[in-house]
Coordinates of C-alpha atoms and ligand atoms in Angstrom, one line a residue:
X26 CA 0.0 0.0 0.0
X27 CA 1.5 3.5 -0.2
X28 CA 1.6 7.3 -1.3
X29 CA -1.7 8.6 -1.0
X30 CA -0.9 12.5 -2.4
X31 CA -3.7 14.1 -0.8
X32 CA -4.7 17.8 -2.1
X33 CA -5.4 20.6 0.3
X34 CA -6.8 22.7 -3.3
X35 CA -10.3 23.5 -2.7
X36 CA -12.8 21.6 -4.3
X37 CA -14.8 21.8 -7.3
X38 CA -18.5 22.0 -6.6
X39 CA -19.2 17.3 -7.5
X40 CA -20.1 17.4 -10.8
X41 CA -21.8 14.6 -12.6
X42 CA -18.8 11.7 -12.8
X43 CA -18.1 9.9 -15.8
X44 CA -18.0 6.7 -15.9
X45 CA -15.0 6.8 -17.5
X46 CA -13.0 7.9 -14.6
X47 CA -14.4 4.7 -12.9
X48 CA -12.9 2.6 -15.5
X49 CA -9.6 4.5 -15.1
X50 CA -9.7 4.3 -11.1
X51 CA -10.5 0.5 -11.1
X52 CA -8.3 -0.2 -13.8
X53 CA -5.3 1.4 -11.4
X54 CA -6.8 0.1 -8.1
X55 CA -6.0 -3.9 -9.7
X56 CA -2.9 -2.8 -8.8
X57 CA -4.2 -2.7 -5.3
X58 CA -5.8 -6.3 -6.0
X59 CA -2.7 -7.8 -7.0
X60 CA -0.9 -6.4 -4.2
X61 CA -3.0 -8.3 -1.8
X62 CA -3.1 -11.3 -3.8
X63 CA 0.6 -11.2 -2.9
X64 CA 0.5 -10.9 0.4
X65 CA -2.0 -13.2 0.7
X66 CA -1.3 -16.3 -1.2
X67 CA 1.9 -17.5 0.8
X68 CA 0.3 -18.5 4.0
X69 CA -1.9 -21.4 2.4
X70 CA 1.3 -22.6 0.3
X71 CA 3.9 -22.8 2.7
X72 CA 2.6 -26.3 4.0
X73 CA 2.5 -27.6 0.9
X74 CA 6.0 -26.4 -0.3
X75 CA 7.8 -27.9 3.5
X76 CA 6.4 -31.1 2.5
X77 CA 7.4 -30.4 -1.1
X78 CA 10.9 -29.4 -1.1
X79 CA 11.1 -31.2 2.4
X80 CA 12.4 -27.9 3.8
X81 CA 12.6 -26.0 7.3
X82 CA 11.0 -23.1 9.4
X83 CA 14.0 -20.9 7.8
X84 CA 13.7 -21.8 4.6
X85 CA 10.2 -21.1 5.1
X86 CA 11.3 -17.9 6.1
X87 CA 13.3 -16.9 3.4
X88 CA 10.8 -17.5 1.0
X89 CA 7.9 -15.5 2.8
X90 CA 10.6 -12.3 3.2
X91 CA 12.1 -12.7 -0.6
X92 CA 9.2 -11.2 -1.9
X93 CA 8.7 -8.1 0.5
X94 CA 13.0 -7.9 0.0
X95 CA 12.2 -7.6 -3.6
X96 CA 9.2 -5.3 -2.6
X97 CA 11.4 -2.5 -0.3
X98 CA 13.7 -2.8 -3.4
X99 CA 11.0 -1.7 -6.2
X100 CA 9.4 1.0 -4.2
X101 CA 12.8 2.4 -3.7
X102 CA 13.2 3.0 -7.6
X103 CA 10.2 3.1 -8.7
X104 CA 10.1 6.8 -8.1
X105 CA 12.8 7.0 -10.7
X106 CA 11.1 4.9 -13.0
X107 CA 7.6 6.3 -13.3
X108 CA 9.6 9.9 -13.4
X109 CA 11.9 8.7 -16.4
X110 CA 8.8 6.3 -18.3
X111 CA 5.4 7.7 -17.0
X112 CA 3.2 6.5 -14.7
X113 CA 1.4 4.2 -17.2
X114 CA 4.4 2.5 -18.6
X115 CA 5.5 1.7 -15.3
X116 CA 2.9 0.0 -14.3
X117 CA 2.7 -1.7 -17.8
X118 CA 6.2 -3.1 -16.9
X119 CA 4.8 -4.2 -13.3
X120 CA 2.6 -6.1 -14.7
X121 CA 4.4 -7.8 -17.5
X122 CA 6.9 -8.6 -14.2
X123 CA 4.0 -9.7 -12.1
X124 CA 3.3 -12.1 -14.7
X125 CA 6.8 -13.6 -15.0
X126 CA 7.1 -13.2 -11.4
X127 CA 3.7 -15.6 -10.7
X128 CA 4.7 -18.2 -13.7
X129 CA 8.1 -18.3 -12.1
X130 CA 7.4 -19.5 -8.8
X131 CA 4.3 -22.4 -10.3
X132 CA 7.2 -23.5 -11.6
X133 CA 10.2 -23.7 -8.8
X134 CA 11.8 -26.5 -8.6
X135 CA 13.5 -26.2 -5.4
X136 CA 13.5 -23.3 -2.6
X137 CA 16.8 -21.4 -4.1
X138 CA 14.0 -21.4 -7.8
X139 CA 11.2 -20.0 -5.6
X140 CA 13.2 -17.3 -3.4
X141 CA 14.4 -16.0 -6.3
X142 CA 11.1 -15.9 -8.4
X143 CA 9.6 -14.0 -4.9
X144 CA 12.3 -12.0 -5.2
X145 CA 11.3 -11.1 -8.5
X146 CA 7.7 -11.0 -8.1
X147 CA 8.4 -8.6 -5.4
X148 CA 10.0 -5.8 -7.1
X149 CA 6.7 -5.9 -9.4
X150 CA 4.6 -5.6 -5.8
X151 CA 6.4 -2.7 -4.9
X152 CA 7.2 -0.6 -7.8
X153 CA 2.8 -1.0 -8.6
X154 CA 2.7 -0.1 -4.6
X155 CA 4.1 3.1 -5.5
X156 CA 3.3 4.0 -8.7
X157 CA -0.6 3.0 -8.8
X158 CA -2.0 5.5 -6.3
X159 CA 0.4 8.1 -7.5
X160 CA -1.0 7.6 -10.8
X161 CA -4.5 7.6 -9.0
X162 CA -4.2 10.5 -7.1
X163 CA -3.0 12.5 -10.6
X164 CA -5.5 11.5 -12.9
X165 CA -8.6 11.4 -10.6
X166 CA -10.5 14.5 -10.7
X167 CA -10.4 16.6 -7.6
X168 CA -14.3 15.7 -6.6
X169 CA -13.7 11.9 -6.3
X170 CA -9.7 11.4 -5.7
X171 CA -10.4 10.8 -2.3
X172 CA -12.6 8.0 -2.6
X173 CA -10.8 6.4 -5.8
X174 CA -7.8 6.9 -3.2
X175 CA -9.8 4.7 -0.8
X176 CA -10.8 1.8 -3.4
X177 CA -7.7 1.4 -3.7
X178 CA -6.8 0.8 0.1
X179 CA -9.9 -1.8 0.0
X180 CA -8.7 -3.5 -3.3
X181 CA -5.8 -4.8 -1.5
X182 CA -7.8 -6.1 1.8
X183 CA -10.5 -7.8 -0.7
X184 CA -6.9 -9.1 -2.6
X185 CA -5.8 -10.8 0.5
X186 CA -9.4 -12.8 0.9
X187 CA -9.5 -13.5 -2.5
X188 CA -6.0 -15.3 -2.4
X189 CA -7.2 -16.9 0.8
X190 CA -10.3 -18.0 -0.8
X191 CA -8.6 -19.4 -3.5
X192 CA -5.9 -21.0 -1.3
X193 CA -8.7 -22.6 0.6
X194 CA -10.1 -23.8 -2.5
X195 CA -6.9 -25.6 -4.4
X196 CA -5.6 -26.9 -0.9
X197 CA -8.9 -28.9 0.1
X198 CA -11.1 -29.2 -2.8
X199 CA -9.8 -28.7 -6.1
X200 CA -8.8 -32.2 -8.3
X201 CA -6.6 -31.8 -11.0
X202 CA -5.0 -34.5 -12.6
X203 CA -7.0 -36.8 -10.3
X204 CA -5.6 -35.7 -7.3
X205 CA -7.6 -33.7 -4.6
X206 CA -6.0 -30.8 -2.2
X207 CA -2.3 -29.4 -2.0
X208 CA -2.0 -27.7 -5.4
X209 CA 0.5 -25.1 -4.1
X210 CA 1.5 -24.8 -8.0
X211 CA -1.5 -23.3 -8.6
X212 CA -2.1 -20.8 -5.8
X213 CA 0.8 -19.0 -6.7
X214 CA 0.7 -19.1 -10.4
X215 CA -3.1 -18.2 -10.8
X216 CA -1.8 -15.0 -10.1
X217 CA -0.6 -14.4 -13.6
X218 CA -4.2 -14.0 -14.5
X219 CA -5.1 -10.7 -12.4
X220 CA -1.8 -9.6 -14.1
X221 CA -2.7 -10.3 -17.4
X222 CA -6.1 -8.2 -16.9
X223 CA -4.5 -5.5 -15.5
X224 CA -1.8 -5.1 -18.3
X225 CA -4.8 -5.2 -21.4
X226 CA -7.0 -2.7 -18.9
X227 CA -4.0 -0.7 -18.6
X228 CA -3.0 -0.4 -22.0
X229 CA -6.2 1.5 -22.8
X230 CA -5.5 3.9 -20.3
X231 CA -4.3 7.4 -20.8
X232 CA -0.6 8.8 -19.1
X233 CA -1.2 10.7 -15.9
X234 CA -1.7 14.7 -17.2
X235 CA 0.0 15.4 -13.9
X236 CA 2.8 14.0 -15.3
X237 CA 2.7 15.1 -19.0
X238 CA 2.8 18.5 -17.6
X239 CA 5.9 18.0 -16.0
X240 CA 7.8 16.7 -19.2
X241 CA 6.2 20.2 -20.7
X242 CA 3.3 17.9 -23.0
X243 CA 0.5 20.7 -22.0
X244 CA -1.5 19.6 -24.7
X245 CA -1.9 16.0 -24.5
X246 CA -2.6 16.5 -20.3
X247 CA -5.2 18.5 -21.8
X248 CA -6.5 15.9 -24.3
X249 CA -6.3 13.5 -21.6
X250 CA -8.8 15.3 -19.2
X251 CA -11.5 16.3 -22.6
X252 CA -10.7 11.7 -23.0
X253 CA -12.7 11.7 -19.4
X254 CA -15.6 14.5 -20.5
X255 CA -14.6 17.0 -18.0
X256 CA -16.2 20.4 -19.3
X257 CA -14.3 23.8 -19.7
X258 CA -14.3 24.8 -15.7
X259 CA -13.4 21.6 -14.7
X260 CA -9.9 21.4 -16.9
X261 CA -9.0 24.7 -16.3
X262 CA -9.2 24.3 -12.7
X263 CA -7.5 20.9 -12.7
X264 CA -4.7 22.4 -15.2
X265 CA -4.5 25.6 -12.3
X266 CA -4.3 23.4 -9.6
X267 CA -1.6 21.2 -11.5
X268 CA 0.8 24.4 -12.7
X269 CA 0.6 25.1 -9.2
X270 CA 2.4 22.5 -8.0
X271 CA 4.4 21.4 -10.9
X272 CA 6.0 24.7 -9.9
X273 CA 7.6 23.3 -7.2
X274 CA 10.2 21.5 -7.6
X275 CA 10.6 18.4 -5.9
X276 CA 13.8 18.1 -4.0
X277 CA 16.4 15.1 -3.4
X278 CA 18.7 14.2 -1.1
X279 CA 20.1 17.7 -0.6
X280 CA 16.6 18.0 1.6
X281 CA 18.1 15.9 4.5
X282 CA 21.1 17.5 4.7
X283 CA 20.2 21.1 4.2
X284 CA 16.7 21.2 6.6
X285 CA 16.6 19.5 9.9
X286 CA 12.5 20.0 9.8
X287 CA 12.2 17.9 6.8
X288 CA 14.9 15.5 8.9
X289 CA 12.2 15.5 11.8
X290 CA 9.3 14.6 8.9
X291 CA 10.9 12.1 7.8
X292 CA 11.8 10.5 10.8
X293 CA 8.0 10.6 11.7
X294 CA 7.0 8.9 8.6
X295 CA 9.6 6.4 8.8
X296 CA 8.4 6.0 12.5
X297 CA 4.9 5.5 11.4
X298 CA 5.6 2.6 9.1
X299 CA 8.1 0.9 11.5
X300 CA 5.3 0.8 13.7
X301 CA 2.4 -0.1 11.6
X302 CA 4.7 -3.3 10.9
X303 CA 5.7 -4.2 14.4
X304 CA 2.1 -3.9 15.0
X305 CA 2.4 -7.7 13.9
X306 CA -0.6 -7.6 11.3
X307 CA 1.6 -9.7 8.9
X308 CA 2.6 -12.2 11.4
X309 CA -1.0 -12.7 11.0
X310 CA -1.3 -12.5 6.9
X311 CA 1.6 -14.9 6.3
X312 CA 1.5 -17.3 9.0
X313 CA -2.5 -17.7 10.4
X314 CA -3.0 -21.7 8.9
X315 CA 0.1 -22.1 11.3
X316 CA -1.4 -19.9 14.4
X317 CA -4.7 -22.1 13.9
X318 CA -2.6 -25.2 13.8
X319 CA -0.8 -23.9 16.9
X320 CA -4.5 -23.2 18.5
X321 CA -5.4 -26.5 18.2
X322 CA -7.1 -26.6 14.2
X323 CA -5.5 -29.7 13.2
X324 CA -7.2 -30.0 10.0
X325 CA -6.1 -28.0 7.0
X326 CA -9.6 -27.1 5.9
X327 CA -10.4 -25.5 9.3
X328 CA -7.0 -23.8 9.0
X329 CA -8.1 -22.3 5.9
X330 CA -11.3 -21.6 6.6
X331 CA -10.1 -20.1 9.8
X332 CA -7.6 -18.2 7.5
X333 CA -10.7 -16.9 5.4
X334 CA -12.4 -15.5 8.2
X335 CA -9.1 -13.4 9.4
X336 CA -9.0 -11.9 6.0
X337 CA -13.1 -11.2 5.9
X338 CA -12.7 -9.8 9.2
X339 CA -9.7 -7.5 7.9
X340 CA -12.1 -6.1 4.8
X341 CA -15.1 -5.6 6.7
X342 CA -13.1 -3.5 10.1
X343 CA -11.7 -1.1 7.1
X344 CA -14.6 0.6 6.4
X345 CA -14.6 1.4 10.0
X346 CA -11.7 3.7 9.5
X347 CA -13.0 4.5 6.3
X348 CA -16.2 5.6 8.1
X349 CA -14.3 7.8 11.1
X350 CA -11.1 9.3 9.9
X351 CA -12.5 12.6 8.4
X352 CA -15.5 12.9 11.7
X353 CA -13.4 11.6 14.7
X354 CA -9.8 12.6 13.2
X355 CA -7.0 10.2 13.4
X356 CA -5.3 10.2 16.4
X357 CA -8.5 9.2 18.4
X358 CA -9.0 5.9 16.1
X359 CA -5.4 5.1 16.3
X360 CA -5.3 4.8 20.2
X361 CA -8.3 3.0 20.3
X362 CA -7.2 0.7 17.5
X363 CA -3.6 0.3 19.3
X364 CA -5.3 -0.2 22.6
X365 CA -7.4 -3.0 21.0
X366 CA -4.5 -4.4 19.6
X367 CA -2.2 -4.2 22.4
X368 CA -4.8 -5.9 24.9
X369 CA -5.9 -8.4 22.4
X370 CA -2.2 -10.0 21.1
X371 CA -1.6 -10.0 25.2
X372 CA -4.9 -12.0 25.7
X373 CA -3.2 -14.5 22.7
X374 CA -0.1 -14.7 24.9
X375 CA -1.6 -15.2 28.1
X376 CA -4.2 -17.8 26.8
X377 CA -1.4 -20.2 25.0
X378 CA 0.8 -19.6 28.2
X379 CA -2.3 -21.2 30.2
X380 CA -3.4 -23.8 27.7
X381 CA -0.1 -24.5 25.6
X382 CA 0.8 -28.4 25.2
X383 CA 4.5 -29.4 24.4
X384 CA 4.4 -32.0 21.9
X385 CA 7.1 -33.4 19.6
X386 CA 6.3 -33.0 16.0
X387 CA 8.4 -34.5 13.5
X388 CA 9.5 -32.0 10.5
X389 CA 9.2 -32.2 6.5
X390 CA 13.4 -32.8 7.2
X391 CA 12.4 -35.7 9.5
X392 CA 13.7 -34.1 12.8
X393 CA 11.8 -34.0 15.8
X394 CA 10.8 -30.7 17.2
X395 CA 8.8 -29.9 20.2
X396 CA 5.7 -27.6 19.3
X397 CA 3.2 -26.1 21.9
X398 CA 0.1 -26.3 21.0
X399 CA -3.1 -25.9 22.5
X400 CA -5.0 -28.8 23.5
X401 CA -8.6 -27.7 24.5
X402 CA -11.7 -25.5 22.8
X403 CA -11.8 -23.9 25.8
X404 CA -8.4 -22.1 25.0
X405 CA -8.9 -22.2 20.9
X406 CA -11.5 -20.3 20.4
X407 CA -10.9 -17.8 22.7
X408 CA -7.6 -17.8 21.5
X409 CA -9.1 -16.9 17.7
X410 CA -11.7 -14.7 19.1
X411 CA -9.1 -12.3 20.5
X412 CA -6.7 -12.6 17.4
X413 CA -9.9 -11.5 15.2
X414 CA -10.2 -8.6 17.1
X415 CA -6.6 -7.3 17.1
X416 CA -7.5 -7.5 13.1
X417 CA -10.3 -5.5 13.8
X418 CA -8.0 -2.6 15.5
X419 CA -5.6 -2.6 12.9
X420 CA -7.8 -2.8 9.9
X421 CA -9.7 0.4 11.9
X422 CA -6.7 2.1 12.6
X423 CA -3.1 1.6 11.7
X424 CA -4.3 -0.3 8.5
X425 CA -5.1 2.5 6.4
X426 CA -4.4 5.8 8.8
X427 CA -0.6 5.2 8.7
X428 CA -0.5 5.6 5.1
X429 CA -3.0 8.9 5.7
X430 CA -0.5 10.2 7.7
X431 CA 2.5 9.5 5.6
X432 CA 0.8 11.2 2.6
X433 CA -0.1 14.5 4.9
X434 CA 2.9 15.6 6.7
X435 CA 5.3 16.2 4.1
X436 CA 6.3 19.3 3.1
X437 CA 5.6 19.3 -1.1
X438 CA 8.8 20.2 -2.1
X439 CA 10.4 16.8 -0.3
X440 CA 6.9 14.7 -0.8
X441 CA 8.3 12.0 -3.5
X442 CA 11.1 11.6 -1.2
X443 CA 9.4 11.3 1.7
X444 CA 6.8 8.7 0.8
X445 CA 10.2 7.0 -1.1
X446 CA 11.6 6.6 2.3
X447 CA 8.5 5.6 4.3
X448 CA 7.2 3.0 1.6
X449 CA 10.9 2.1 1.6
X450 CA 10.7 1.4 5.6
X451 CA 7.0 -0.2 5.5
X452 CA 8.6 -3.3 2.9
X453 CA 12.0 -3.5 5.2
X454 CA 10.1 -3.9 8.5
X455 CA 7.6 -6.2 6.9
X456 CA 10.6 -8.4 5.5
X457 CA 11.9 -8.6 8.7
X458 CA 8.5 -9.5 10.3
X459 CA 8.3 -11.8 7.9
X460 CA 11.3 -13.8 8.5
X461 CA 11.6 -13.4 11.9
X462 CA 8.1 -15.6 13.2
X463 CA 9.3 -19.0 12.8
X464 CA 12.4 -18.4 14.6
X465 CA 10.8 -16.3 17.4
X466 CA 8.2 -18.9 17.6
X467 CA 11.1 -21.8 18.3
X468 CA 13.1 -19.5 20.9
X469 CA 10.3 -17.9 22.4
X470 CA 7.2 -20.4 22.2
X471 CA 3.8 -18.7 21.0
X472 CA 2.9 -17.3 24.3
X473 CA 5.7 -15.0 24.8
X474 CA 6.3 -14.5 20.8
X475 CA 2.2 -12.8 21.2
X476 CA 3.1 -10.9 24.3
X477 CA 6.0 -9.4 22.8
X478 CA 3.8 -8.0 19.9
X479 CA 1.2 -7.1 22.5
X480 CA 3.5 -5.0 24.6
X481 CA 5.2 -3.6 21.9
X482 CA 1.3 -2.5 20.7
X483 CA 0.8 -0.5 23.4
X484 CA 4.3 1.6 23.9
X485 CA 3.3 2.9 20.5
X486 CA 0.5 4.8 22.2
X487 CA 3.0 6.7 23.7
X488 CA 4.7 7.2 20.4
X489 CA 1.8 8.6 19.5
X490 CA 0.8 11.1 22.1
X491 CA 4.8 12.1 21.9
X492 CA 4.8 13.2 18.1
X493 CA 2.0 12.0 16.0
X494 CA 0.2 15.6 15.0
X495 CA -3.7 15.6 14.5
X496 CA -4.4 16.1 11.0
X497 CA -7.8 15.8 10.3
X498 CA -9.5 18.5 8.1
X499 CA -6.5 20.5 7.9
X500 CA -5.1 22.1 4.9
X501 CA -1.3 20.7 3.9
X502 CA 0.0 24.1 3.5
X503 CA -1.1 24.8 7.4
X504 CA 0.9 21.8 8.4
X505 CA 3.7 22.2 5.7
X506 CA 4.1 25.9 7.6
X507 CA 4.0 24.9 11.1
X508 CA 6.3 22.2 10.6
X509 CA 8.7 24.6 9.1
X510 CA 8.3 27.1 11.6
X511 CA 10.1 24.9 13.6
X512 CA 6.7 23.4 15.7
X513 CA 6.6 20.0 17.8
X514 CA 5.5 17.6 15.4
X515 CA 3.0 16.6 17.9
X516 CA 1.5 20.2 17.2
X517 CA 1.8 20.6 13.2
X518 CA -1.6 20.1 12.9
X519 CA -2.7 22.9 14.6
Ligands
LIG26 C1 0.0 -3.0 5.4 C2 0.3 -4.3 4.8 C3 -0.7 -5.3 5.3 C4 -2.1 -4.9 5.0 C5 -3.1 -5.8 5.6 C6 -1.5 -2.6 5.0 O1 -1.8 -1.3 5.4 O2 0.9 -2.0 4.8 O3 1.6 -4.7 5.2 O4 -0.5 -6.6 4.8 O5 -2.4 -3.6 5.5 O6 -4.4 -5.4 5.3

């Protein structure tokens, strides 16, 4: 998920929308899609490929993280790249890599094969991360960019359940080739389908006028907006608002060395996404058909079903914050999301420190581990309850009001930067997440692993009373001029 350029400009009185800026919203928001579909489709292989490649928990690991590696990597330079090609073209080339990526790994023939196809199916997840709501957030017409902003949030939470649904599907049900269940294969090469979609919808899409304005093509960004029936008023006070900040020029790296309050922004942002990481939502993403394993769900179609559920759960708690960002502001949802988050992974903790069972489980390697798990209902689904509600408070909260943030409280001049380096951070931390469960699971045991995530949930609360400004329904020039004037961040939305 990433950059979401808000605009402080006032708004056009809504006009009738085209429908054609709905095809051109959707079109980018499969970006979204396939983004979640990414994220998504590991947790229901990774049984499948241990047995497969009879292969470890770091292994396991390594192929998770490869893709979110590959992910930090392409939203590093992507900025570059949708600068140098166009928005369009870049996205044209994620998908053509998406599609390679996805064929890739149906293919692997051993785990070195599939880290590397993750690897490269992960540059294509982050350089579409970036570029797809920039190119959103250009083209969209002033009236709607919000919500076509939004969609776009959602397409990845409804990409997740989709690649759970679909996991749940080939690893129980499907037969193919007359045999039933475990058609890991297929889970991560579907994926080239969505791709393929999203390339021939792309292709009929015009460049972002934004960004034909910048390479000086005034009369094409012009054509572009009379291509989505915008009348007279309309383009000239989208082409007003555009000179406006195509004026400024966006800096580089001179910004961190030259202005110690773009320094402190940047550290915020940065913050932001280390947290929304640490939060442990992916733990969650990658790994739940283990964690219902671990609670006791023996069988792999409860595990997936189980899995289903987490992702339904994570779709349905985002409207929530879609709901209450703009009426109850941000910082009021984020500490009752981190509160519910905290409290809930600490309940997890506690409940498989009371009801975990060692047992000795043999590996796909054929060595014996020992495994807590828990042994009764009376733990299990208590266990689940609380771990669907810490979805619920990130989904309401750090979910989609992280990457709010990040696209507020950047000064213009150092925006493309800034969401560079916090889109950057959100990939590394996730990596690291990523490969870190397994191992914390071994060392630590489930119980501790959960209050660790727990506690860490709520000394971000304090993070946030410390230096997360309010921001709602404030114009980005107020906070661009506070934070320049030198004010506490805490108070550069004021
Ligand atoms: C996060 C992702 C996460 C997703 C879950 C996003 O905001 O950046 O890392 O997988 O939410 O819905």
């Amino acid at each position: 998920m990433n950059p979401i350029v808000s605009s402080s400009a006032a708004a056009t009185p809504p006009k009738r929308i085209q429908p054609i800026v709905y095809f051109i919203g959707l079109t980018a928001a499969l970006a979204g899609l396939l983004f979640g579909l990414d994220v998504g489709v590991i947790s229901g292989a990774i049984d499948f490929i241990k047995t497969d490649f009879k292969v470890g928990d770091r292994s396991i690991e390594y192929i998770v993280s490869a893709l979110l590696w590959g992910a930090a990597a392409g939203a590093l330079f992507s900025g570059i790249l949708s600068n140098k090609l166009g928005r369009r073209k870049t996205i044209l080339l994620s998908a053509v890599n998406f599609i390679i990526g996805a064929i890739l790994c149906a293919f692997a023939q051993d785990e070195n094969w599939l880290i590397v196809a993750r690897l490269i199916l992960g540059i294509a997840v982050g350089v579409a991360s970036f570029t797809a709501p920039l190119y959103l957030s250009e083209v969209s017409p002033q009236s709607v960019r919000g919500s076509l902003i939004s969609m776009y949030q959602l397409m990845i939470t409804i990409g997740i359940v989709l690649a759970f649904l679909s996991n749940t599907y080939l690893a129980t049900y499907a037969t193919i080739g007359g045999i039933t269940g475990g058609h890991w294969r297929i889970m991560l090469g579907i994926i080239a389908l969505p791709a393929a979609v999203m390339f021939i919808g792309v292709w009929f899409l015009p460049e972002s006028p934004r960004w034909l304005f910048m390479k000086g093509l005034r009369e094409k960004a012009v054509a572009v907006f009379k291509g989505m029936h915008l009348d007279d008023a309309e383009i000239a006070a989208e082409v007003r608002e555009i000179e406006d900040s195509v004026k400024v020029k966006q800096g580089g790296f001179e910004l961190l060395t030259g202005n110690s309050n773009f320094r402190r922004v940047i550290a915020l942002g940065v913050g932001l996404q280390i947290i929304q990481q640490l939060t442990g939502i992916n733990v969650i993403m990658y790994y739940a058909p283990q964690i219902f394993k671990m609670a006791g769900f023996a069988d792999t179609n409860q595990q997936m079903w189980g899995t289903v559920i987490v992702g339904v759960t994570n779709v349905l708690a985002t409207f929530i914050a879609i709901a209450f960002v703009d009426k109850l502001g941000r910082k009021p949802i984020m500490y009752a999301g981190f509160v519910t988050m905290g409290l809930s992974l600490v309940a997890v903790g506690s409940i498989f420190l009371a009801g975990g069972v060692l047992h000795d489980v043999t590996n796909a390697k054929g060595v014996v581990e020992h495994q807590i798990f828990l042994q009764s209902t009376d733990y299990a689904y208590p266990a689940i309850f609380a771990l669907l509600i810490f979805v619920v408070g990130f989904a309401m909260s750090a979910g989609p009001i992280i990457w709010v943030l990040c696209s507020e409280v950047y000064p213009l001049q150092g925006r493309d930067l800034g969401v560079t380096f916090s889109t950057g951070t959100n990939w590394i931390v996730n990596a690291i997440v990523g490969m870190t469960f397994l191992t914390l699971l071994t060392h630590l045991g489930p119980g501790y692993t959960f209050l660790l995530y727990g506690g860490m949930n709520v000394l971000f609360i304090f993070f946030f009373l410390a230096f997360v400004p309010e921001t709602k329904g404030i114009s980005l020039e107020h906070i661009e001029r506070n934070l320049m004037s030198g004010l506490p961040l805490r108070k550069i939305g004021r």
